[in-house]
PDB file of C-alpha atoms and ligand atoms in Angstrom:
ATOM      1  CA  UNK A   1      13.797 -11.650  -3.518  1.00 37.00           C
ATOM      2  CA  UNK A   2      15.040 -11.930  -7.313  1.00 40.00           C
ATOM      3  CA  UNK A   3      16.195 -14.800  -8.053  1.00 46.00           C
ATOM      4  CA  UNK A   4      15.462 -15.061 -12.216  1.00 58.00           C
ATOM      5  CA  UNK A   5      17.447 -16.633 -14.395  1.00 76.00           C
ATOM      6  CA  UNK A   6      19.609 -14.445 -16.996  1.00 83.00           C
ATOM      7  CA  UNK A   7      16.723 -13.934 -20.016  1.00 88.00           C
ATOM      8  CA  UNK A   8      19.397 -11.979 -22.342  1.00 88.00           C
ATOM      9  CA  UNK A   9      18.578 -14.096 -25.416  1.00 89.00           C
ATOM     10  CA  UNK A  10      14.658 -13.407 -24.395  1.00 91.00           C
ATOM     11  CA  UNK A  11      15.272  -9.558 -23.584  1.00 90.00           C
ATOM     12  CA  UNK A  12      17.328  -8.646 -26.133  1.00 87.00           C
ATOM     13  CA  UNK A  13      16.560 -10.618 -28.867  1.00 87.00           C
ATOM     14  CA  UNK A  14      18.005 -13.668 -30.903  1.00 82.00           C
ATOM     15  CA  UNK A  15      21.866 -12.217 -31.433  1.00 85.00           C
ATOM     16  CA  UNK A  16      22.116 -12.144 -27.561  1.00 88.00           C
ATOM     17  CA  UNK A  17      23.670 -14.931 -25.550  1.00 84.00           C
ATOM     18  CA  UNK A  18      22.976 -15.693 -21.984  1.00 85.00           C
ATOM     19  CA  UNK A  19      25.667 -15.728 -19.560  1.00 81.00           C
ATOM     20  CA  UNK A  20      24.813 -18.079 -17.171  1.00 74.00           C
ATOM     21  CA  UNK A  21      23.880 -21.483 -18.924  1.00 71.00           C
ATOM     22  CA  UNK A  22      21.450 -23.556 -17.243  1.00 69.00           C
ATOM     23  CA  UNK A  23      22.593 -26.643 -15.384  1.00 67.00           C
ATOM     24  CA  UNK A  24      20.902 -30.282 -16.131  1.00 64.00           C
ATOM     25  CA  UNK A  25      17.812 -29.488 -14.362  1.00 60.00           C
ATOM     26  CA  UNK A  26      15.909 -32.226 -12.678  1.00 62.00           C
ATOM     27  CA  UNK A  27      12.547 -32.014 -13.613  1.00 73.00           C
ATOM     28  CA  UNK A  28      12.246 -29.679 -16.729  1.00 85.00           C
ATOM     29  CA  UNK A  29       8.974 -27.677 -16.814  1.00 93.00           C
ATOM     30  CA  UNK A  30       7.791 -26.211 -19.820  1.00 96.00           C
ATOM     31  CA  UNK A  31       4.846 -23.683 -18.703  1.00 97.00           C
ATOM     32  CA  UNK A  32       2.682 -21.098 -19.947  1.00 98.00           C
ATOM     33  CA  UNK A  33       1.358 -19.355 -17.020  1.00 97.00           C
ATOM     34  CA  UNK A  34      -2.563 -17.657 -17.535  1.00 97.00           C
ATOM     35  CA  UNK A  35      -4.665 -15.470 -15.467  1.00 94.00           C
ATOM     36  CA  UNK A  36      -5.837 -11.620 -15.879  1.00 92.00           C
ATOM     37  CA  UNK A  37      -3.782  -8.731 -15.765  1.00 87.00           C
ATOM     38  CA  UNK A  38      -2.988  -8.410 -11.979  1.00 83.00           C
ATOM     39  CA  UNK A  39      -3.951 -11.455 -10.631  1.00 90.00           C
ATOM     40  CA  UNK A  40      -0.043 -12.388 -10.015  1.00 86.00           C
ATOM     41  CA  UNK A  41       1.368 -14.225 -12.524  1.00 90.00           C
ATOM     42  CA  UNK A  42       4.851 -12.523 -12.509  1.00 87.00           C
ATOM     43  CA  UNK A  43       4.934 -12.487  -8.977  1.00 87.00           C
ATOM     44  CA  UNK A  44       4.144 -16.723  -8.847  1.00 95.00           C
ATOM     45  CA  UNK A  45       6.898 -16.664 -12.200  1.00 93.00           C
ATOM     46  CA  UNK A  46       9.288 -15.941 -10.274  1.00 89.00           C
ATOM     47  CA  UNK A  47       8.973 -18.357  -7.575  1.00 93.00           C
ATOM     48  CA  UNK A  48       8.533 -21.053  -9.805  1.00 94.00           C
ATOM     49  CA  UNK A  49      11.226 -20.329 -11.967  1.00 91.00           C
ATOM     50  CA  UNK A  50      13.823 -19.762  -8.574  1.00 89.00           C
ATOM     51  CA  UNK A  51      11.996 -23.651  -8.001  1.00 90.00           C
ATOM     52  CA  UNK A  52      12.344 -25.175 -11.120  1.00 90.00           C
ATOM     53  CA  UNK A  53      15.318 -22.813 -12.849  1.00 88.00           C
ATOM     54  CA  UNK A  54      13.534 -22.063 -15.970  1.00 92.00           C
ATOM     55  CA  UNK A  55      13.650 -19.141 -17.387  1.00 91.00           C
ATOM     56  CA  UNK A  56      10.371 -16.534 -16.525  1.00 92.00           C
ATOM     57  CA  UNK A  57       9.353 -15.267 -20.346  1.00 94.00           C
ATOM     58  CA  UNK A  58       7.428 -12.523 -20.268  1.00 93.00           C
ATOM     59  CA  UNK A  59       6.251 -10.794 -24.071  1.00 95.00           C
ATOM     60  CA  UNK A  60       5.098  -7.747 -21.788  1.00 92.00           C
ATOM     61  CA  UNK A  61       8.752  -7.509 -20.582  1.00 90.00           C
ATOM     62  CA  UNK A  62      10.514  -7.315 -23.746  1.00 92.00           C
ATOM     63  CA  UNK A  63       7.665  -4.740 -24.641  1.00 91.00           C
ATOM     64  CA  UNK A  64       9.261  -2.747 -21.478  1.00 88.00           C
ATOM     65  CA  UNK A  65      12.316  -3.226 -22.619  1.00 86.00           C
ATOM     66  CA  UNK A  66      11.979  -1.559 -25.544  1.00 85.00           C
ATOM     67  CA  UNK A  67      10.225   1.597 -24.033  1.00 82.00           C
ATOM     68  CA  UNK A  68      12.996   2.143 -21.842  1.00 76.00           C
ATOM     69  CA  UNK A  69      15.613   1.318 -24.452  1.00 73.00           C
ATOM     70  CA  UNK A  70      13.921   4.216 -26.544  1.00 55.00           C
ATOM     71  CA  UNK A  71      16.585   7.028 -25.728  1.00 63.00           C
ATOM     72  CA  UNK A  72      19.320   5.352 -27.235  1.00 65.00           C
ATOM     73  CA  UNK A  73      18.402   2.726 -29.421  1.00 73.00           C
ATOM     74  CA  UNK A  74      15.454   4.380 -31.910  1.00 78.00           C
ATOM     75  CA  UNK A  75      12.526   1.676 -32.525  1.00 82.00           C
ATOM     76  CA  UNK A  76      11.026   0.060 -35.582  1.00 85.00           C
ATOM     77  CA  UNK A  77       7.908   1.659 -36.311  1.00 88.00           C
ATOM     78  CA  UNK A  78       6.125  -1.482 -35.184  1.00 88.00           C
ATOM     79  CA  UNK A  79       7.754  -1.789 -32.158  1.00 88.00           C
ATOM     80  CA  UNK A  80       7.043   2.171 -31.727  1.00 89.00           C
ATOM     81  CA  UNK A  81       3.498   1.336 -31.978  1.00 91.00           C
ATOM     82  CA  UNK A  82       3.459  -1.936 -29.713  1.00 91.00           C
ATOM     83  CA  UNK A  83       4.653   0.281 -27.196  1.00 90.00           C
ATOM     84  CA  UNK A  84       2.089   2.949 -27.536  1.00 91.00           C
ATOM     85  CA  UNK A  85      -0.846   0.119 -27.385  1.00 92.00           C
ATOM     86  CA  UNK A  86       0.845  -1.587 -24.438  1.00 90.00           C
ATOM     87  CA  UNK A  87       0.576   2.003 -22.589  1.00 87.00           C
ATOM     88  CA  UNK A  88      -2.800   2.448 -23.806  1.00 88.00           C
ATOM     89  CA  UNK A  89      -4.038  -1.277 -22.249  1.00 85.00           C
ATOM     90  CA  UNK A  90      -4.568  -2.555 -25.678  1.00 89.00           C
ATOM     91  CA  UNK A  91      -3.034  -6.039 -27.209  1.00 92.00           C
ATOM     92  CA  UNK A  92      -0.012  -5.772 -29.620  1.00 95.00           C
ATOM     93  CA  UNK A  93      -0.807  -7.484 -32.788  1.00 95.00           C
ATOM     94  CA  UNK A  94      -0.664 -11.383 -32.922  1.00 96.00           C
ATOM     95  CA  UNK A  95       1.972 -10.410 -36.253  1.00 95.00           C
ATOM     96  CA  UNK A  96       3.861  -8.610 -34.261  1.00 95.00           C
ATOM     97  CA  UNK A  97       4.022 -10.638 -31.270  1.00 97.00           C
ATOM     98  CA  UNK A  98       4.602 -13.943 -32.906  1.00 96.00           C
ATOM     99  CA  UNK A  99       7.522 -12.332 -35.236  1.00 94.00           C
ATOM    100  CA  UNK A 100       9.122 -11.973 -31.729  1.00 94.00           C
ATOM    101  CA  UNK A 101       8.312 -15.218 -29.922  1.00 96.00           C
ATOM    102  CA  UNK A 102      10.000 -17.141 -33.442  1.00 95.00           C
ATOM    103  CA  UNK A 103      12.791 -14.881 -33.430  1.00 93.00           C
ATOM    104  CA  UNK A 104      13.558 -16.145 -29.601  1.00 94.00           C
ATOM    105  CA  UNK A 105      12.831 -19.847 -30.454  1.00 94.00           C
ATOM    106  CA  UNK A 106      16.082 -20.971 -28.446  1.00 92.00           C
ATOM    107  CA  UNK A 107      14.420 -19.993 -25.140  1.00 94.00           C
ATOM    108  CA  UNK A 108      11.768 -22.646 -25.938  1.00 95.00           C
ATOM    109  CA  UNK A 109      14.448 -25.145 -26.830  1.00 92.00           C
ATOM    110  CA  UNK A 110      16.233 -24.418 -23.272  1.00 91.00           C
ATOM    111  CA  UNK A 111      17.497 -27.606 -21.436  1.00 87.00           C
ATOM    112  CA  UNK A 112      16.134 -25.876 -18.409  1.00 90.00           C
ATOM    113  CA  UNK A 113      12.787 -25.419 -19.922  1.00 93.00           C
ATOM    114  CA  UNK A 114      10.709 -22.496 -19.761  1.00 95.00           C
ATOM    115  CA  UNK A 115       7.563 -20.180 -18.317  1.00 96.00           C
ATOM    116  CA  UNK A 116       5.529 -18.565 -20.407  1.00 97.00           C
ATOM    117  CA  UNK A 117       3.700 -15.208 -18.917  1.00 95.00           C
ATOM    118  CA  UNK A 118       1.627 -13.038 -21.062  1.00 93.00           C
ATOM    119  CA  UNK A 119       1.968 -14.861 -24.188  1.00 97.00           C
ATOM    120  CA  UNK A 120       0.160 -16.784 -25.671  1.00 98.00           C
ATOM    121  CA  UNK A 121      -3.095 -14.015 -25.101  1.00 96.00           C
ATOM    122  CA  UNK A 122      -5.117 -15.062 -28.286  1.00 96.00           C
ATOM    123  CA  UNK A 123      -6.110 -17.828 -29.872  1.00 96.00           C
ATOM    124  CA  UNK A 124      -4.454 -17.520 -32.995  1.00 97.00           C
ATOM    125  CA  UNK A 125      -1.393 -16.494 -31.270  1.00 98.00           C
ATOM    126  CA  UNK A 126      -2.071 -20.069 -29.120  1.00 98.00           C
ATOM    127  CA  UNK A 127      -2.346 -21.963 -32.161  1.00 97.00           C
ATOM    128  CA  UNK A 128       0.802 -20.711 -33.758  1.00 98.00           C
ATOM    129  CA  UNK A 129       2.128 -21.257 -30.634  1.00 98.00           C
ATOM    130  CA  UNK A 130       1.090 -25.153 -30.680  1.00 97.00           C
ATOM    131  CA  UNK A 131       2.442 -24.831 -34.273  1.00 97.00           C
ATOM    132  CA  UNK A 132       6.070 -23.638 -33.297  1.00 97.00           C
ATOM    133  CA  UNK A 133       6.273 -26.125 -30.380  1.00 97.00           C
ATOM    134  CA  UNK A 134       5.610 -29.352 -32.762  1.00 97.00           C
ATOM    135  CA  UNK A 135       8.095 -27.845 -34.933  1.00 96.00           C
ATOM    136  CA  UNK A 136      10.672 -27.741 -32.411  1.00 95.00           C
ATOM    137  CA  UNK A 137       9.794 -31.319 -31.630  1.00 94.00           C
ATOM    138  CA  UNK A 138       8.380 -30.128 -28.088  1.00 94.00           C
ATOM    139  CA  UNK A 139       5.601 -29.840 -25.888  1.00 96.00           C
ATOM    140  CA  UNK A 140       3.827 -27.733 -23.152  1.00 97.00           C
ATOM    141  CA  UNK A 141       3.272 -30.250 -19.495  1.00 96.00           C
ATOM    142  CA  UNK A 142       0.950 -27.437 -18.355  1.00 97.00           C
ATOM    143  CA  UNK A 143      -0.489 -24.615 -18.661  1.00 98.00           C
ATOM    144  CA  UNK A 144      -1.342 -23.304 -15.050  1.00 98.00           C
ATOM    145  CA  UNK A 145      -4.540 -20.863 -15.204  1.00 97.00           C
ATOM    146  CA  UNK A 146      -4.769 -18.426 -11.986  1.00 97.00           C
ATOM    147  CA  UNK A 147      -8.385 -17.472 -10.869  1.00 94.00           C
ATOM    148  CA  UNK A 148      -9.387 -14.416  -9.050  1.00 91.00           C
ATOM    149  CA  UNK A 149     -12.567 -12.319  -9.011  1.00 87.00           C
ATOM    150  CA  UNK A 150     -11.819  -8.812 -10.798  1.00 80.00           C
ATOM    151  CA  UNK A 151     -12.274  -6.702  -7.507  1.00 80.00           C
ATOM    152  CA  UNK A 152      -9.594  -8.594  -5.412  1.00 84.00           C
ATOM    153  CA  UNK A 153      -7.757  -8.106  -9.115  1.00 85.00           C
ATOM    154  CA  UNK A 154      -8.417  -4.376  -9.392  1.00 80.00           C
ATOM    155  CA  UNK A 155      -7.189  -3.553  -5.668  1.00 81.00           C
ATOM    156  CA  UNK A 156      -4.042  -5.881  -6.362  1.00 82.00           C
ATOM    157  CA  UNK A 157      -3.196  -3.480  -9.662  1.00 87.00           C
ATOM    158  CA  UNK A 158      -3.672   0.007  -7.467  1.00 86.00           C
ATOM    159  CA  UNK A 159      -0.769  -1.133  -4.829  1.00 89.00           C
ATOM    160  CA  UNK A 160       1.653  -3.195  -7.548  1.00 89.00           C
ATOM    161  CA  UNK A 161       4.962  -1.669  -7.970  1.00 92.00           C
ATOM    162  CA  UNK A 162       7.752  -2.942 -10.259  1.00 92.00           C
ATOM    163  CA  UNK A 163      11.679  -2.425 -11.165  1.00 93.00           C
ATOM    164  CA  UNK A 164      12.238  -0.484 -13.921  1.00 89.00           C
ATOM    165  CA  UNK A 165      15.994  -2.597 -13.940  1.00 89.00           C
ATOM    166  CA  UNK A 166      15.382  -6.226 -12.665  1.00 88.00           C
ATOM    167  CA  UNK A 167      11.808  -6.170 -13.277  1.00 83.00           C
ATOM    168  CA  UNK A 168      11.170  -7.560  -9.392  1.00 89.00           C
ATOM    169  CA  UNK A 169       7.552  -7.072  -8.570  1.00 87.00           C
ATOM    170  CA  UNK A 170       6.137  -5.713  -5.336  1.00 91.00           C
ATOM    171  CA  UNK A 171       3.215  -4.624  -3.550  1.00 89.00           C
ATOM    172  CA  UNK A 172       2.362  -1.591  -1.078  1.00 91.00           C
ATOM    173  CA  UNK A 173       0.712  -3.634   1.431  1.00 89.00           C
ATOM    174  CA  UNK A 174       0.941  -7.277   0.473  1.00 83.00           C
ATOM    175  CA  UNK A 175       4.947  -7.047  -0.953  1.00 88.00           C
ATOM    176  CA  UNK A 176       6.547  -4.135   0.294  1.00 95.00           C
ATOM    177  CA  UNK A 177       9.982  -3.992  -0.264  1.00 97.00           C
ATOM    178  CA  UNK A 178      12.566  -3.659   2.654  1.00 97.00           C
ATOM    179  CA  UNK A 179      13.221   0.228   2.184  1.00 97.00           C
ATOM    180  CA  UNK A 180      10.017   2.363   1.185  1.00 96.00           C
ATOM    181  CA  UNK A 181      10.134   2.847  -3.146  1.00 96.00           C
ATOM    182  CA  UNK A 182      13.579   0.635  -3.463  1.00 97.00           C
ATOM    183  CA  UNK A 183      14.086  -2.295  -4.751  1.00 97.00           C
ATOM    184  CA  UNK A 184      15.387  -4.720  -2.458  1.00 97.00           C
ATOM    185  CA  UNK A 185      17.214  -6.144  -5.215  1.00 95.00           C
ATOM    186  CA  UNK A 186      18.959  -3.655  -7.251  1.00 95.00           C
ATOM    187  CA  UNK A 187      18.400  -0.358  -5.123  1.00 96.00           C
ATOM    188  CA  UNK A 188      16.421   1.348  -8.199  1.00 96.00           C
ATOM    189  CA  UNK A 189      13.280   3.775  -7.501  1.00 97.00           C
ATOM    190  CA  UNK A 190      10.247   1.539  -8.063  1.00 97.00           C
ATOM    191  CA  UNK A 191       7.531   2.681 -10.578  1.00 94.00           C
ATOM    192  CA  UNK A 192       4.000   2.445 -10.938  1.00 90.00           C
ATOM    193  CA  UNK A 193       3.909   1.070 -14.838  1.00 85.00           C
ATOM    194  CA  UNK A 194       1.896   3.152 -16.955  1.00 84.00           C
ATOM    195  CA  UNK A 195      -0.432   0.330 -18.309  1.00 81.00           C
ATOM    196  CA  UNK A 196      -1.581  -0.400 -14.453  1.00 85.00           C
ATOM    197  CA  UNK A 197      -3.505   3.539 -14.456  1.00 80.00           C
ATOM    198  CA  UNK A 198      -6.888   2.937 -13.421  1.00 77.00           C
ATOM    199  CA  UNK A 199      -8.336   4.048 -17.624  1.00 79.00           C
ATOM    200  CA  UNK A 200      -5.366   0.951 -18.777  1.00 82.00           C
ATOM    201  CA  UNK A 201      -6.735  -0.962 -16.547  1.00 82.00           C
ATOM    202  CA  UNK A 202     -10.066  -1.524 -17.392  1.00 82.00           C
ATOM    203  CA  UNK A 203      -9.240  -1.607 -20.936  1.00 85.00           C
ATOM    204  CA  UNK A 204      -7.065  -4.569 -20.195  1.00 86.00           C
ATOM    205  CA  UNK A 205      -9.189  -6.069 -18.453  1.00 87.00           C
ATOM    206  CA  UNK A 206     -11.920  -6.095 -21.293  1.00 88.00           C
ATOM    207  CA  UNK A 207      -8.841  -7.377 -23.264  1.00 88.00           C
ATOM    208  CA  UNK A 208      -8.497 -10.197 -21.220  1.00 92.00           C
ATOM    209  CA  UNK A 209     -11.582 -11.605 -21.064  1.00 90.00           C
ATOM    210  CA  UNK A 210     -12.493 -10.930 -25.134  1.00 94.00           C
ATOM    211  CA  UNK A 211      -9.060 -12.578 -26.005  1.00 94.00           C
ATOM    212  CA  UNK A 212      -7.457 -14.827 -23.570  1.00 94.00           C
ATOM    213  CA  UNK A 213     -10.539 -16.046 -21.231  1.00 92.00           C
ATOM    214  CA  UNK A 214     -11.396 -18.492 -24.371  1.00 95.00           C
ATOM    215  CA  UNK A 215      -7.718 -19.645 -24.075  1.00 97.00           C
ATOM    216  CA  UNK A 216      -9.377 -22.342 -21.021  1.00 96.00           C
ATOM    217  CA  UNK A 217     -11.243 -23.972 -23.249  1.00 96.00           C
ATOM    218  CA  UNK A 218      -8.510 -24.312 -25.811  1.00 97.00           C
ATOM    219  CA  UNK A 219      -5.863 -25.801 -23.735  1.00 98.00           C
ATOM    220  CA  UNK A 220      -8.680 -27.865 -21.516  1.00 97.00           C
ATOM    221  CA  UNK A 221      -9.402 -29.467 -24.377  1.00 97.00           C
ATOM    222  CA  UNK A 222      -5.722 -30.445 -25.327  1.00 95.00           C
ATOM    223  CA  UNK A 223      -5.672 -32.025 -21.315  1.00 96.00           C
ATOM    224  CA  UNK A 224      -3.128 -29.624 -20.243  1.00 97.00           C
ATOM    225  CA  UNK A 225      -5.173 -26.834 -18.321  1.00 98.00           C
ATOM    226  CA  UNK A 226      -4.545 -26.616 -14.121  1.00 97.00           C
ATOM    227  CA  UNK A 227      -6.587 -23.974 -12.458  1.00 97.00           C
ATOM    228  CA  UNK A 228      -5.021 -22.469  -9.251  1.00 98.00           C
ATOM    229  CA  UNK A 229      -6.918 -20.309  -7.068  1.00 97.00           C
ATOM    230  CA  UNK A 230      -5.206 -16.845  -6.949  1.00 95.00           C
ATOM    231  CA  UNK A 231      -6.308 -15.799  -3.659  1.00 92.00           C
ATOM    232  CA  UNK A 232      -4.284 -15.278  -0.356  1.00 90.00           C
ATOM    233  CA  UNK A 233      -0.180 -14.519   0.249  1.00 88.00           C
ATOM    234  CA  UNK A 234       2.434 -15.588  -2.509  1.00 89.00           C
ATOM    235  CA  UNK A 235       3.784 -18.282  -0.739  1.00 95.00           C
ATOM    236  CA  UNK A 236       0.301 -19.817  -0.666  1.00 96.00           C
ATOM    237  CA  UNK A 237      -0.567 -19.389  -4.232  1.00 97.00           C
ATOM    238  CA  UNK A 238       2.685 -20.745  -4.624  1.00 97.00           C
ATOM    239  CA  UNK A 239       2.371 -23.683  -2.703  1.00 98.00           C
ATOM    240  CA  UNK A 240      -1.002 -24.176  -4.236  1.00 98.00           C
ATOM    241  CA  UNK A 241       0.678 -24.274  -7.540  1.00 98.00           C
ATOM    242  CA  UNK A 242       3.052 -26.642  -7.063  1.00 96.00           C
ATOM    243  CA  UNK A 243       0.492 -28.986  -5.399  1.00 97.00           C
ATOM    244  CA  UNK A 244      -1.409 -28.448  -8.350  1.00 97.00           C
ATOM    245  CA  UNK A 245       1.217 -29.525 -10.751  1.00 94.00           C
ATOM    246  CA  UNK A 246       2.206 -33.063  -9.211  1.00 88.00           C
TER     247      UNK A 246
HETATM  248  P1  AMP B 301       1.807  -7.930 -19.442  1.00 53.79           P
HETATM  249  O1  AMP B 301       3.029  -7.520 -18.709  1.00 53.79           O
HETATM  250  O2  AMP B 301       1.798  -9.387 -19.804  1.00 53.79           O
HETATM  251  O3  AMP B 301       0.546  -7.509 -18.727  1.00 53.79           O
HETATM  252  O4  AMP B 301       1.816  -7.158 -20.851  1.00 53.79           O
HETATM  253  C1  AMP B 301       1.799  -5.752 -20.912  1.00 53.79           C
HETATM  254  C2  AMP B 301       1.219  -5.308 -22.250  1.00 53.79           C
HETATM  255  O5  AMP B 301       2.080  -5.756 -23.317  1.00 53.79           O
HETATM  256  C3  AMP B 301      -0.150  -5.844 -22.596  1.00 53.79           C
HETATM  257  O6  AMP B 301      -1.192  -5.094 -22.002  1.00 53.79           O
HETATM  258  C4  AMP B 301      -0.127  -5.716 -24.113  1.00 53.79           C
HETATM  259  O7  AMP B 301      -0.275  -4.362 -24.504  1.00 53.79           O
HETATM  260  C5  AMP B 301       1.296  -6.120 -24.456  1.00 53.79           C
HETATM  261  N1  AMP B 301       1.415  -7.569 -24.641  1.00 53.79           N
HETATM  262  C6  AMP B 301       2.196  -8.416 -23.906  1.00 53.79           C
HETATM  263  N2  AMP B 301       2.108  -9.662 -24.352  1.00 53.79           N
HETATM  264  C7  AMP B 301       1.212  -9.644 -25.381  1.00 53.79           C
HETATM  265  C8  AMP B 301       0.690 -10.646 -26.230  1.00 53.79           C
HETATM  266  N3  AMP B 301       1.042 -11.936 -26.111  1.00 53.79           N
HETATM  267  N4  AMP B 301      -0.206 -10.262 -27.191  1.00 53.79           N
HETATM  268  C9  AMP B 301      -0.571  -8.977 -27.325  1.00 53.79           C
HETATM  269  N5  AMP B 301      -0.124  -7.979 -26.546  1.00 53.79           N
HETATM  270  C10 AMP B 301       0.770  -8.303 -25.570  1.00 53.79           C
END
């Protein structure tokens, strides 16, 4: 299954235009999706954006993006370096990050509305994110937190396997795609990304729970925060989600 939306203008930056325009969508969602590194967030992304048709924006994808751009397009210096962290399990700086979240301010504006995965990952990066949205004369309806204790996490991360090309997530046991390594999608050779290597791992791991744990309390506060247990099949967690939302 991969049914996202087109995410050019996300993807590829401000210049781009995407090609298929969202319809009037019923009920609008504007989400940011939380939870540690493996606990399923782009897997549940993509069901709720084929639900809702919102647009699944991931900062971690346009961070892939660029790595396998590299060959022919040569990278800023700071996106060299975001790349290298990202490899190495580390967080990209909130400068860095934020200069590319403002620079793709029309996906937040979308009539269709939007999910948010992976960003915002810091506080400061949360309030500049609260910032931007007032600007734009918008608002988040929820911010949907995804709970899991780190063992179920760490066996999740040894078995995920992703598209280079469409970005379609799977897992050995729990996800496997039709044909063994293929992407039931596209066709392309699934990978192992290099940031889910056991040493990345744990480093992101630490990440997550120094920099965007606290991120709870900050939206809790604002009356926004829905926890969803993480545990089980998609379609579960799914349905859990959406029972969670209203
Ligand atoms: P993800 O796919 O969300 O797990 O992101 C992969 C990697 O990209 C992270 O481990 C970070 O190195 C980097 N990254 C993605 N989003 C952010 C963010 N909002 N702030 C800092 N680093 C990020």
């Amino acid at each position: 299954m991969n049914l996202q939306r087109d995410r050019a203008a996300w993807l590829q930056g401000p210049d781009a235009v995407c090609q298929e325009q969202p319809a009037h969508p019923v009920h609008r969602r504007r989400l940011v999706l939380l939870g540690a590194p493996g606990v399923g967030k782009g897997t549940q992304a993509a069901l709720l954006s084929a639900a809702f048709g919102a647009c699944h924006l991931s900062t971690g994808d346009v961070f892939r993006a660029a790595h396998h751009a590299r060959e022919g397009t040569p990278l800023s210096p700071a996106m060299r370096d975001a790349v290298d962290r990202m490899h190495r399990g580390e967080l990209v700086p909130d400068g860095l990050v934020l200069d590319l979240v403002r620079e793709r301010a029309a996906c937040l504006r979308c009539r269709a509305g939007f999910l948010l995965d992976g960003f915002p990952r810091t506080v400061a990066q949360a309030e500049a994110l609260d910032a931007l949205l007032t600007e734009l004369g918008t608002a988040l309806d929820a911010v949907i937190s995804y709970e899991l204790p780190e063992a179920e996490i760490v066996a999740r991360i040894g078995g995920r396997r992703t598209c280079p090309v469409c970005k379609a997530v799977y897992h050995l046991t729990a996800r496997p795609p039709r044909r063994a390594g293929c992407c039931d999608a596209c066709g392309t050779e699934l990978i192992q990304r290099p940031d889910d290597a056991p040493a990345a791992v744990h480093v992101r791991q630490s990440a997550y729970e120094t920099n965007t744990a606290p991120l709870r309390d900050h939206y809790a506060a604002r009356g926004v925060l829905v926890s969803v247990a993480a545990h089980g099949a998609p379609e579960e967690i799914f349905q859990r989600t959406l029972a969670a939302l209203g």
